[in-house]
Coordinates of C-alpha atoms in Angstrom, one line a residue:
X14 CA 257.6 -13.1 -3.1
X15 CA 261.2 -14.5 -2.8
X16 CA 262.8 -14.7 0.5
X17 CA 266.1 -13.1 0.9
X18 CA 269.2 -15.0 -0.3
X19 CA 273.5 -14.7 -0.2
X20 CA 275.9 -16.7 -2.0
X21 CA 279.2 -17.4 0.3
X22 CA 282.0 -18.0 -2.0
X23 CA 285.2 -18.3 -1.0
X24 CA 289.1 -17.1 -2.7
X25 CA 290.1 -20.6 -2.6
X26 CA 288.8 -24.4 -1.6
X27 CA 288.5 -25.0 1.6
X28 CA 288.4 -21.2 2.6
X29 CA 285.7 -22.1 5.1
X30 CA 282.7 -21.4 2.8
X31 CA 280.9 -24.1 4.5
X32 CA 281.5 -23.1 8.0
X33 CA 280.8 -19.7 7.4
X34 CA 277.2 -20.6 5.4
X35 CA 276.6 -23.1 8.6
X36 CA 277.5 -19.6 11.0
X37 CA 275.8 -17.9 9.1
X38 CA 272.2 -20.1 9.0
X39 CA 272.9 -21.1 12.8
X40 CA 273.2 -17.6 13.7
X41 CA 269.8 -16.3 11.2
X42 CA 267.8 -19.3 13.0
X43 CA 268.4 -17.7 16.6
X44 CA 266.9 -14.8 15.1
X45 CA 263.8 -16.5 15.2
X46 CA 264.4 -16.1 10.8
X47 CA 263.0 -19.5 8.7
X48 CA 266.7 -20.7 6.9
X49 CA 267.7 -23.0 4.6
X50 CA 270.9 -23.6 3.4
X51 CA 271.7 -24.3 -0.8
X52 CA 274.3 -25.4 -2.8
X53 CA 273.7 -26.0 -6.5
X54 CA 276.8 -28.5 -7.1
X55 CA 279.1 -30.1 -4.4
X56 CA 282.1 -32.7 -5.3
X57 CA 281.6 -34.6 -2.3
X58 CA 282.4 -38.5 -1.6
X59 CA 281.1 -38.1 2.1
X60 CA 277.2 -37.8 1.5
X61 CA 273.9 -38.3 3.3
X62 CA 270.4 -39.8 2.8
X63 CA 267.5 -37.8 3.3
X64 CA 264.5 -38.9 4.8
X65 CA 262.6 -39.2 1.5
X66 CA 265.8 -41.2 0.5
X67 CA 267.4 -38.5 -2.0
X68 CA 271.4 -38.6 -1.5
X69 CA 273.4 -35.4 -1.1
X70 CA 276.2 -34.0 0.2
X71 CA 277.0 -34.1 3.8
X72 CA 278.2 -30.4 4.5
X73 CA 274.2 -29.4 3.2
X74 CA 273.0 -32.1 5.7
X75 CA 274.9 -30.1 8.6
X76 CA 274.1 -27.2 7.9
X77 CA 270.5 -27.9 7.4
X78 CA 271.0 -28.8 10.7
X79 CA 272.2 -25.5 11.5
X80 CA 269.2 -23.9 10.3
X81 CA 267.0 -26.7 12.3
X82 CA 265.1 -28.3 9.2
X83 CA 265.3 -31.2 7.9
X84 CA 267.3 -32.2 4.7
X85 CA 266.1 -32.1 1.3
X86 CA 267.0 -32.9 -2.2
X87 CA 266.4 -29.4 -3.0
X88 CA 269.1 -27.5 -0.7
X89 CA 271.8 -29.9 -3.1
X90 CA 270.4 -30.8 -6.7
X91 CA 273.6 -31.5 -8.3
X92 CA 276.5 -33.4 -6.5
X93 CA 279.6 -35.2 -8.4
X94 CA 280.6 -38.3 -6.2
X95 CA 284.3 -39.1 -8.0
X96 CA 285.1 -42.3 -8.8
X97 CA 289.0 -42.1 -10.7
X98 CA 291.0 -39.4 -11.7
X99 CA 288.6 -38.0 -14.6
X100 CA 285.1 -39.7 -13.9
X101 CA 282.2 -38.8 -11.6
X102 CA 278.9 -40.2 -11.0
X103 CA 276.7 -37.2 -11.1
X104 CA 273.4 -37.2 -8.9
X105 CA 270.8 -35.5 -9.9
X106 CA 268.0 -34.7 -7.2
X107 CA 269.3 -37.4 -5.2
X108 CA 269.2 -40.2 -7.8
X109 CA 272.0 -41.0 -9.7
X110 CA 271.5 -40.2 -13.7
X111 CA 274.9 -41.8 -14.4
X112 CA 278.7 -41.4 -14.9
X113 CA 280.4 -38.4 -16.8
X114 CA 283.7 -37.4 -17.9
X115 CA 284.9 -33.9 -16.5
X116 CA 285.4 -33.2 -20.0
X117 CA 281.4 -34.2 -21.1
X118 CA 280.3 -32.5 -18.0
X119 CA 281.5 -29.0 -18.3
X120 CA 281.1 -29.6 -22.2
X121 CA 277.6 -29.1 -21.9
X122 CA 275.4 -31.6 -19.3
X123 CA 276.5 -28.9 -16.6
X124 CA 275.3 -25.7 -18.1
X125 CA 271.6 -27.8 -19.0
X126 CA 271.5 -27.7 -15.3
X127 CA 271.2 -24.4 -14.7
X128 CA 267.4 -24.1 -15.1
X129 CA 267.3 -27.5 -12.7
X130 CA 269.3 -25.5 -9.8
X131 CA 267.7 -22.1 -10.5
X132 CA 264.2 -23.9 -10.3
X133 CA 265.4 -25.6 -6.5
X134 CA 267.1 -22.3 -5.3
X135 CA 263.7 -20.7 -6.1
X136 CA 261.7 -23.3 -4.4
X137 CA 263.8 -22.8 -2.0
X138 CA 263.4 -18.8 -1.4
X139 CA 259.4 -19.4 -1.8
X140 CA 259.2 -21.3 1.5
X141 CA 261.7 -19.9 3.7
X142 CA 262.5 -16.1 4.7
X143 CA 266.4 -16.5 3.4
X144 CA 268.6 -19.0 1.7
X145 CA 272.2 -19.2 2.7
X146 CA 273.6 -20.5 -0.7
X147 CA 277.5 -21.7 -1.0
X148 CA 279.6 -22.2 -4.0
X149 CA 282.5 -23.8 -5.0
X150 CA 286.1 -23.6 -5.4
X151 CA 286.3 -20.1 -6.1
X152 CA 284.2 -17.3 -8.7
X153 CA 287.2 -16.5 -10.7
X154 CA 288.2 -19.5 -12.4
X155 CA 287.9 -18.2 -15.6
X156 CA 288.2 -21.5 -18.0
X157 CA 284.8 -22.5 -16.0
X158 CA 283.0 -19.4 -16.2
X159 CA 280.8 -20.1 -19.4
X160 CA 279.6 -23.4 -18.0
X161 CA 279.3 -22.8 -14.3
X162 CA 275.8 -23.3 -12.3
X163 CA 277.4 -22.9 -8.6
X164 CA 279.3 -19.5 -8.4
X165 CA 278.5 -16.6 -10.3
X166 CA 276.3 -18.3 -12.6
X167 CA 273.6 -19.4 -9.8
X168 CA 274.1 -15.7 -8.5
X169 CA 273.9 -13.8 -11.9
X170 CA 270.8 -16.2 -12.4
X171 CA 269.5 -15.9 -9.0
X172 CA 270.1 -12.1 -8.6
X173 CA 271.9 -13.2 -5.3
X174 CA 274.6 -10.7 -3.5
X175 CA 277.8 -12.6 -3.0
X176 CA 280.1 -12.6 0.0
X177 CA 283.7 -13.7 -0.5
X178 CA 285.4 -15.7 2.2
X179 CA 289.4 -15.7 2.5
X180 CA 291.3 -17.6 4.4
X181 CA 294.5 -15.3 5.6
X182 CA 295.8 -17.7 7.7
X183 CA 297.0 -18.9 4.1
X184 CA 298.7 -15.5 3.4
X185 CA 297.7 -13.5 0.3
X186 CA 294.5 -12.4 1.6
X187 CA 294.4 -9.3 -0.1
X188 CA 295.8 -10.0 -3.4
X189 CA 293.1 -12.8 -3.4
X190 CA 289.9 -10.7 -2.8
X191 CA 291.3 -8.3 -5.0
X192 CA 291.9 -10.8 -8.0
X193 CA 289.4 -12.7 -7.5
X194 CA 286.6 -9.6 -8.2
X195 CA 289.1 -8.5 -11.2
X196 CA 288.8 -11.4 -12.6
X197 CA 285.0 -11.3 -13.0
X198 CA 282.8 -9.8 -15.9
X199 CA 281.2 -6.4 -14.8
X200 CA 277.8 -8.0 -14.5
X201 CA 279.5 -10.3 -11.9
X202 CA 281.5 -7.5 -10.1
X203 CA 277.9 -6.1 -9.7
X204 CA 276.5 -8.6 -7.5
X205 CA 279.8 -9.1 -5.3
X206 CA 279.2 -6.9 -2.3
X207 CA 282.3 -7.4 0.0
X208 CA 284.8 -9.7 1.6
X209 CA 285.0 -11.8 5.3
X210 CA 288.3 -12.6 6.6
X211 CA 288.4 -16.3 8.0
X212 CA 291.0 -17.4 10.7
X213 CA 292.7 -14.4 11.7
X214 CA 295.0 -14.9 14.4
X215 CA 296.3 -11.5 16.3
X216 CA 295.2 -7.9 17.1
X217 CA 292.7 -7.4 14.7
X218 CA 293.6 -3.4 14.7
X219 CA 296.6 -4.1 12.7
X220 CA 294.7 -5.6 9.5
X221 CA 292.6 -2.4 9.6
X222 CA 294.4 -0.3 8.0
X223 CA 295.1 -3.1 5.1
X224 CA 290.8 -3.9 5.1
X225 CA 290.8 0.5 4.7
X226 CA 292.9 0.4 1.8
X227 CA 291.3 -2.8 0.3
X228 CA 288.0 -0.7 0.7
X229 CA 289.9 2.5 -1.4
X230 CA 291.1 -0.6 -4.0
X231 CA 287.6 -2.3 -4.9
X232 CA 284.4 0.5 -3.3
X233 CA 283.8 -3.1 -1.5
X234 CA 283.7 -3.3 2.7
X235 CA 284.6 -6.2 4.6
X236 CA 281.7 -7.2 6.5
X237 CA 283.2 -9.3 9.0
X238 CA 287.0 -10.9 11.0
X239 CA 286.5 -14.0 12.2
X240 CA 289.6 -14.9 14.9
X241 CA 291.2 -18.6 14.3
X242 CA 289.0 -21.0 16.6
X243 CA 290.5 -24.6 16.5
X244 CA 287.7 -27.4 16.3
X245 CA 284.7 -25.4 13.7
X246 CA 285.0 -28.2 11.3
X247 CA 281.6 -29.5 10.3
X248 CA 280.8 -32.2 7.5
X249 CA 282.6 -31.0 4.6
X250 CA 283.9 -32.1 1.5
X251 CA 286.6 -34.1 1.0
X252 CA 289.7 -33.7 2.3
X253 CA 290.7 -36.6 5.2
X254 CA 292.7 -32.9 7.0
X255 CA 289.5 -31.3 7.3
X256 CA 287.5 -34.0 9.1
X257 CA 290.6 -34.6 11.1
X258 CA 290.4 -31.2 12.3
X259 CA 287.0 -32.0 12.8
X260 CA 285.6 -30.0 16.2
X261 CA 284.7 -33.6 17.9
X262 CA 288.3 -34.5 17.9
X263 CA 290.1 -31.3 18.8
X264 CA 287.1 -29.9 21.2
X265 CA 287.6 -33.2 23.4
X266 CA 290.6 -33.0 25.1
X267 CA 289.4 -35.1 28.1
X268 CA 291.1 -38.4 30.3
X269 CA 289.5 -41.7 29.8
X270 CA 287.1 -42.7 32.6
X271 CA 288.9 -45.9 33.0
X272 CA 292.5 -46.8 32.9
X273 CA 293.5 -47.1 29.4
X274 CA 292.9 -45.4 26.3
X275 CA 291.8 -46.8 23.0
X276 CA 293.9 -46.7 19.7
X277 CA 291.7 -46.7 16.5
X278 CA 292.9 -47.1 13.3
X279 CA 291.0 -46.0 9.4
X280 CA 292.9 -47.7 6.6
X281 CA 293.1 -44.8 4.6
X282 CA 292.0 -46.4 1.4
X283 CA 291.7 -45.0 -2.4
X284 CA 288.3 -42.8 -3.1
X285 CA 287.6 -43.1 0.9
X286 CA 283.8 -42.0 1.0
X287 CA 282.0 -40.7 4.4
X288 CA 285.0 -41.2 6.9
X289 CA 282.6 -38.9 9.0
X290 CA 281.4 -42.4 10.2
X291 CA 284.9 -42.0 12.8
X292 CA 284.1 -38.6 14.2
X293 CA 281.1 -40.2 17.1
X294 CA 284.3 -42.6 18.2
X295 CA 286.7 -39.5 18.0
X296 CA 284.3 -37.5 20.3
X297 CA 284.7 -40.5 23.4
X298 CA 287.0 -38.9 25.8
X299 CA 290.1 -41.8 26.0
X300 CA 289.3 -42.9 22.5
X301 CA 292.7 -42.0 19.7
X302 CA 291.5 -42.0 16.5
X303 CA 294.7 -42.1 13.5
X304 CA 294.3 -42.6 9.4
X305 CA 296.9 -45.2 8.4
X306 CA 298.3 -46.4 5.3
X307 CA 300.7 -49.3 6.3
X308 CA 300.5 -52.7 7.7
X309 CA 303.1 -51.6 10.3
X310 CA 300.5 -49.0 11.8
X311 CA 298.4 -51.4 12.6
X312 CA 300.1 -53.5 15.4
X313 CA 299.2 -51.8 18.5
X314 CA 295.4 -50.6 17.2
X315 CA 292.8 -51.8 19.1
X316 CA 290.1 -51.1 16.7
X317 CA 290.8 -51.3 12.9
X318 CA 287.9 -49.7 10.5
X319 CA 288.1 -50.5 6.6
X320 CA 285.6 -47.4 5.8
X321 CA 283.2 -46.6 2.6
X322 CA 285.0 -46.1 -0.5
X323 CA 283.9 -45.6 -4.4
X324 CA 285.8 -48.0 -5.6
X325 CA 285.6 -51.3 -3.7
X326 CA 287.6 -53.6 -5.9
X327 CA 289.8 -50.5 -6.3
X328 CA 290.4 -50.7 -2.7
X329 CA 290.8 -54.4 -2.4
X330 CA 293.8 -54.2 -4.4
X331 CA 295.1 -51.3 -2.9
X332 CA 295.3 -53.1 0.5
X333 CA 296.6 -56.2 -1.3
X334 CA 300.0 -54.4 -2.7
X335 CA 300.2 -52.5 0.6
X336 CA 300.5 -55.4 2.6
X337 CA 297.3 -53.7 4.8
X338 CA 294.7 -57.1 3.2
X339 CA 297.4 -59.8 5.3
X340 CA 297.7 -57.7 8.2
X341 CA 294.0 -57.7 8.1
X342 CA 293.8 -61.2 7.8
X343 CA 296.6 -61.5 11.0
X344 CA 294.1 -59.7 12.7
X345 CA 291.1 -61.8 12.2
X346 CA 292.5 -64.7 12.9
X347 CA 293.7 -63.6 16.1
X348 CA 290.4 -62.4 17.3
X349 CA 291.4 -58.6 16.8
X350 CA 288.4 -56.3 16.7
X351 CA 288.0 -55.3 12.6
X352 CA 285.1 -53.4 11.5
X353 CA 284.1 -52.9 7.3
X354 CA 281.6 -50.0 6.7
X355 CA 279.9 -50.2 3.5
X356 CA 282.8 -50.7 1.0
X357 CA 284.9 -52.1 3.6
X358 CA 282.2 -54.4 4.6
X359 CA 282.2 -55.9 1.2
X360 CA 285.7 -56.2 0.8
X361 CA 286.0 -58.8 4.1
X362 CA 283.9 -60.4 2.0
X363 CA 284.6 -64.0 -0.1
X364 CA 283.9 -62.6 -3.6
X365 CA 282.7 -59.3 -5.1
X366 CA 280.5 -59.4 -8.0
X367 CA 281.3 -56.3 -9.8
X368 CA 280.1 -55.2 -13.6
X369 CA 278.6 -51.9 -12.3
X370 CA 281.1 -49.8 -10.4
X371 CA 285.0 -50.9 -11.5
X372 CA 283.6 -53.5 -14.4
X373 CA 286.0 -55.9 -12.8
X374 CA 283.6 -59.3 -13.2
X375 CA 284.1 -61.5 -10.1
X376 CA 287.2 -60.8 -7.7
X377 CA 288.0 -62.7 -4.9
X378 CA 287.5 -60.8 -1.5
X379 CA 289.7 -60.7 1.9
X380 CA 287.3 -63.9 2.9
X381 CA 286.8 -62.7 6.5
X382 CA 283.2 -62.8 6.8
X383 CA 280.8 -65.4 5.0
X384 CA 279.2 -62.7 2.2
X385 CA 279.0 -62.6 -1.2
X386 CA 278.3 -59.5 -3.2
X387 CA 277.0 -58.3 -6.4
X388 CA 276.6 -54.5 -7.9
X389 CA 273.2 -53.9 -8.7
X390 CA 272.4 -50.8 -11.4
X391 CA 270.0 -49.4 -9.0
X392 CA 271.8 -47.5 -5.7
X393 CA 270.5 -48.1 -2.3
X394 CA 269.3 -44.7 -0.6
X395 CA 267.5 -46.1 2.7
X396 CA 267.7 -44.9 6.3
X397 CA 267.5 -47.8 8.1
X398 CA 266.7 -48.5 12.3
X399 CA 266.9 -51.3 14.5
X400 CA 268.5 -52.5 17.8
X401 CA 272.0 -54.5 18.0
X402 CA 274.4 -55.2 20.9
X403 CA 270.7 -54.6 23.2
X404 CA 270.7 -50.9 22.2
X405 CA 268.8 -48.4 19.6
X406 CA 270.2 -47.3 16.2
X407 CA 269.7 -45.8 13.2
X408 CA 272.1 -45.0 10.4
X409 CA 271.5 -44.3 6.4
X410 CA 273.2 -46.9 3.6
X411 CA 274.6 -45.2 0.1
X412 CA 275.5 -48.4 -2.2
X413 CA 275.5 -49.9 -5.4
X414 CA 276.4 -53.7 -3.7
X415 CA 274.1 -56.1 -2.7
X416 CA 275.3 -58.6 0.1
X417 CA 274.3 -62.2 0.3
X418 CA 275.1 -63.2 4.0
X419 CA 276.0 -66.7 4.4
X420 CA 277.1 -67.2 8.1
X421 CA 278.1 -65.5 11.3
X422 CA 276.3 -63.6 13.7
X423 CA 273.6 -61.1 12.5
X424 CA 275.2 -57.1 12.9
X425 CA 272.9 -54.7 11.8
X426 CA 272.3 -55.5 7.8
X427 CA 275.7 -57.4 7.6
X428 CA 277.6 -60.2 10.0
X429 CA 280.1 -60.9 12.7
X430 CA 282.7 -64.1 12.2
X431 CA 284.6 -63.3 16.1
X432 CA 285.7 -59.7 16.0
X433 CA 285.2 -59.0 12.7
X434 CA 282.6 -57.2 11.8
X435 CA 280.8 -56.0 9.0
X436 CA 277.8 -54.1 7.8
X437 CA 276.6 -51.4 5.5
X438 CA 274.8 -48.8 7.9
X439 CA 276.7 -45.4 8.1
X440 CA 276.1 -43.2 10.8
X441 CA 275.2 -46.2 13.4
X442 CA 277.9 -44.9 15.4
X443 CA 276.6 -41.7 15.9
X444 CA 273.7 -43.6 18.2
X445 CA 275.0 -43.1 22.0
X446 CA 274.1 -46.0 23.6
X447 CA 275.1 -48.6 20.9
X448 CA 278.5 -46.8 20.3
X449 CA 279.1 -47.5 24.1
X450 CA 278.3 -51.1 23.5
X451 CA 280.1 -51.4 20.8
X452 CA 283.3 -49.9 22.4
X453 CA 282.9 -51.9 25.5
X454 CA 283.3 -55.2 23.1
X455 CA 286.5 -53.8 21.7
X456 CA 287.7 -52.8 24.5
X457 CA 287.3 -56.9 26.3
X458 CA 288.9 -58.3 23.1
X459 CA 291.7 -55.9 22.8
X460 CA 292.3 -56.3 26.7
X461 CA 292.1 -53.1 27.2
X462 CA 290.5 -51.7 30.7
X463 CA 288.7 -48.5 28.5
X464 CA 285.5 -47.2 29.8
X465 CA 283.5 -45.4 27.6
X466 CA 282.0 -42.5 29.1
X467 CA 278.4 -42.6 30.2
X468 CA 277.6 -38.8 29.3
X469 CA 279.1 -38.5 25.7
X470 CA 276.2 -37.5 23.4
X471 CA 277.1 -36.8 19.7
X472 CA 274.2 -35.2 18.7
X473 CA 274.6 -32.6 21.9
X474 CA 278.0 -32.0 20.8
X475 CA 277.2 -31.5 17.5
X476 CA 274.9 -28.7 18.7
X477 CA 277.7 -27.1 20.8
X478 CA 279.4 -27.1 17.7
X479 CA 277.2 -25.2 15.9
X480 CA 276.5 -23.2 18.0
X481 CA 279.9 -22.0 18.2
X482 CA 279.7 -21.1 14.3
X483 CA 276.8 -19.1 14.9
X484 CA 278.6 -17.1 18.1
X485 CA 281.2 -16.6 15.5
X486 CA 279.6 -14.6 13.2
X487 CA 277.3 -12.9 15.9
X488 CA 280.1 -11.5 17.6
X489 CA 282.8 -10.6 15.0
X490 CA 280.2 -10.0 11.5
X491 CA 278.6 -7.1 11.3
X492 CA 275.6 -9.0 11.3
X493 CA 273.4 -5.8 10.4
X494 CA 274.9 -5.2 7.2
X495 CA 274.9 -8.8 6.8
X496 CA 271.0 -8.9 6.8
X497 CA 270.4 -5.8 4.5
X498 CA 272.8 -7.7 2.3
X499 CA 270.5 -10.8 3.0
X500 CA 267.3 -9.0 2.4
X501 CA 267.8 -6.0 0.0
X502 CA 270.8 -7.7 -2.3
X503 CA 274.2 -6.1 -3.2
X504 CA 274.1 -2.2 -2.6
X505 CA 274.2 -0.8 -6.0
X506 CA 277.0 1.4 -7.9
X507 CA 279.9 -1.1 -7.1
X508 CA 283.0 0.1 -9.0
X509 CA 284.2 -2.4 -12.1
X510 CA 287.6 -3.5 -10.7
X511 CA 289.6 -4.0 -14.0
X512 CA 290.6 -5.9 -16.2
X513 CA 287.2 -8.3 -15.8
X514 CA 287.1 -11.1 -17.3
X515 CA 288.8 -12.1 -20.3
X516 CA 287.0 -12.3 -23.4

């Protein structure tokens, strides 16, 4: 017998559909109920490797973790990594299958998925007591109903009850619940069983009477206000605002333990891909963390990272017109601590290699570190281990490029030429005691009397954060309607809101 299951779809992107399905699984999980989380097709470029080396999207990763379990290529079988304005590379069980047109995609090759996610979701809801699915974007966009395998087409097909999520710090809360199930086909209306409010700020007794009448409007309830809370950002999407508002940055508000603090900077560049890797420096008490986008920005960093990007050569000459590739070069020959992660590793490079990704033949890299790439068909998937700077780590690599390293001082997988460094492990800086040593090394070269703290531990903190979702929806969901919902499905003889869906 199926497990119980909920779709968490939201009026909008970024309406906190992940955060709530992470509260939602952290809280279940307390209850001593067996969780997984699901979502059938994420647009991500900030992705994870699984243990059995699948790749999907971070925000399933997190809250996998919310639910305690481990990752699979099941809880995300479809995710689109973008790689220009009107391409994606489409992975399929965590193996990319190859690149697609938003045009071919939704034109057909998405819709011949729906068996694939149904098949997953089902898996899914066979070995665990519920499934906390979340969609996309948002139910009610009409010119993608017919095609869709994430919102109401994985609930139609799943028999799932659906919880919308608005965000009314926004504004417009009401008309967008209220559209969103008029928008929707009577057999969709069916399965959506209510509304949670996200972010409210204020005395919750004066949206009552609004939630009331919204109640008289649809025969829907709102199961849930959850109050503003700065900081509840997990791994989400893409979006550089939301992992700036990241938890780990805003939670931290603490003095450096030594005298001075430490000014990081991200070169912001085109297609930027798992620029999560900055969120384990951001958590350091004393440690400033900025995205940048001009040379001039750079001057008084201490640190500059060149993250992970889809498109490598895309980036190169991004940084060339921007004046960003000389400053880099100023930098390095000044002994100025600069770090490339994946992408940005091979950019430092002396020559990319390059007939896979951009189709660009041979370009000639920033030349800052002895290494030569080449785009191989296959994609590395690996989660690598091993011990640098006389410390422990472990991280996970997502690339198409294959490094030949010449020179330098062995880092990780890459090199080091001075304070340049490079290598293709994300995640290494989540591993305490190597992020320490890394940051004292910065810290000497940039002259800069920073002490990282001995007590910082990511993964605790990522915990706390968690945890925080799950007290969320404990204390302001009505979490006992929530697990009918969970268990039994949408109550039945929901009113059809019209005008439904156009024909």
């Amino acid at each position: 017998m199926n497990g119980g299951g909920l779709l968490v779809a939201g009026t909008t992107s970024d309406a906190g559909k992940s955060v709530v399905t992470a509260g939602i699984c952290r809280w279940l999980v307390r209850q001593g109920v067996k969780v997984a989380p699901f979502k059938a097709q994420n647009m991500s470029l900030n992705s994870f490797v699984t243990r059995e080396g699948a790749e999907i999207g971070r925000a399933q990763a997190m809250q996998a973790q919310a639910c305690r379990v481990e990752p699979t290529a099941l809880m995300n079988p479809v995710l689109l990594k973008p790689g220009g304005e009107r391409s994606s590379q489409v992975v399929l069980l965590g193996r990319p299958v190859g690149e697609m047109t938003a045009r071919g995609y939704h034109g057909g090759r998405q819709r011949r998925l729906l068996g694939t996610v149904l098949d997953c979701l089902a898996e899914l809801r066979g070995t665990y007591d519920a499934v906390i699915c979340e969609g996309a974007g948002s139910p009610a966009e009409i010119n993608l109903r017919r095609t869709d395998i994430v919102n109401m087409g994985i609930a139609r097909g799943a028999g799932l009850p659906v919880l919308v999520v608005g965000d009314i710090d926004r504004g417009g809360v009401f008309a967008s619940f209220f559209g969103t199930v008029a928008l929707l086909a009577p057999e969709d209306q069916a399965l959506v069983a209510g509304f949670l409010v996200n972010k409210f700020r204020g005395d919750v007794s004066l949206l009552e009477p609004g939630l009331d009448m919204l109640r008289g409007l649809t025969g829907r309830r709102t199961y849930g206000v959850l109050p503003y809370r700065h900081g509840l950002g997990i791994d989400e999407e893409d979006g550089m605002a939301v992992s700036l508002r990241g938890a780990v940055r805003e939670s931290r508000v603490t003095a450096p333990v030594g005298e001075d603090v430490l000014r990081i900077a991200v070169c912001a560049v085109p297609l930027m891909s798992n620029f999560t890797d900055v969120d384990a420096l951001a958590a350091e008490p004393g440690v400033v963390v900025r995205f940048v986008d001009r040379p001039e920005e750079l001057a008084d960093a201490d640190l500059v990272i060149v993250p992970g990007t889809r498109g490598t050569v895309r980036a190169l000459a991004w940084l060339r017109e921007r004046g960003l590739a000389d400053a880099l070069a100023r930098r390095a020959a000044e002994g100025r601590p600069v770090l490339g992660i994946c992408g940005g590793f091979q950019l430092l490079g002396e020559h990319i290699e390059d007939d896979v990704e951009s189709r660009a033949g041979q370009v000639d890299g920033l030349g800052l570190l002895p290494v030569r790439v080449r785009f191989a068909a296959e994609k590395t998937l690996t989660r690598p281990v091993g011990t640098a700077l006389g410390e422990p780590v472990e991280g996970y690599e997502i690339h198409h490029g294959v490094a030949e390293v010449t020179g330098g001082a062995p880092f990780l997988d890459g090199c080091r030429v001075g304070q340049t460094w490079g290598t293709h492990w994300h995640g290494s800086l989540e591993s305490d005691g190597f992020r320490r040593a890394f940051l004292r090394e910065v810290a000497a070269a940039a002259g800069r009397r920073f002490v990282p703290a001995p007590g910082t531990s990511f993964a605790a903190l990522r915990e706390e954060q968690l945890d925080r979702l799950g007290d969320l929806i404990e204390q302001h969901a009505d979490t006992d309607a929530l697990w009918r919902l969970i268990e039994s499905g949408a109550p039945q003889g929901l009113p059809f809101i019209p005008p439904g869906a156009p024909a």
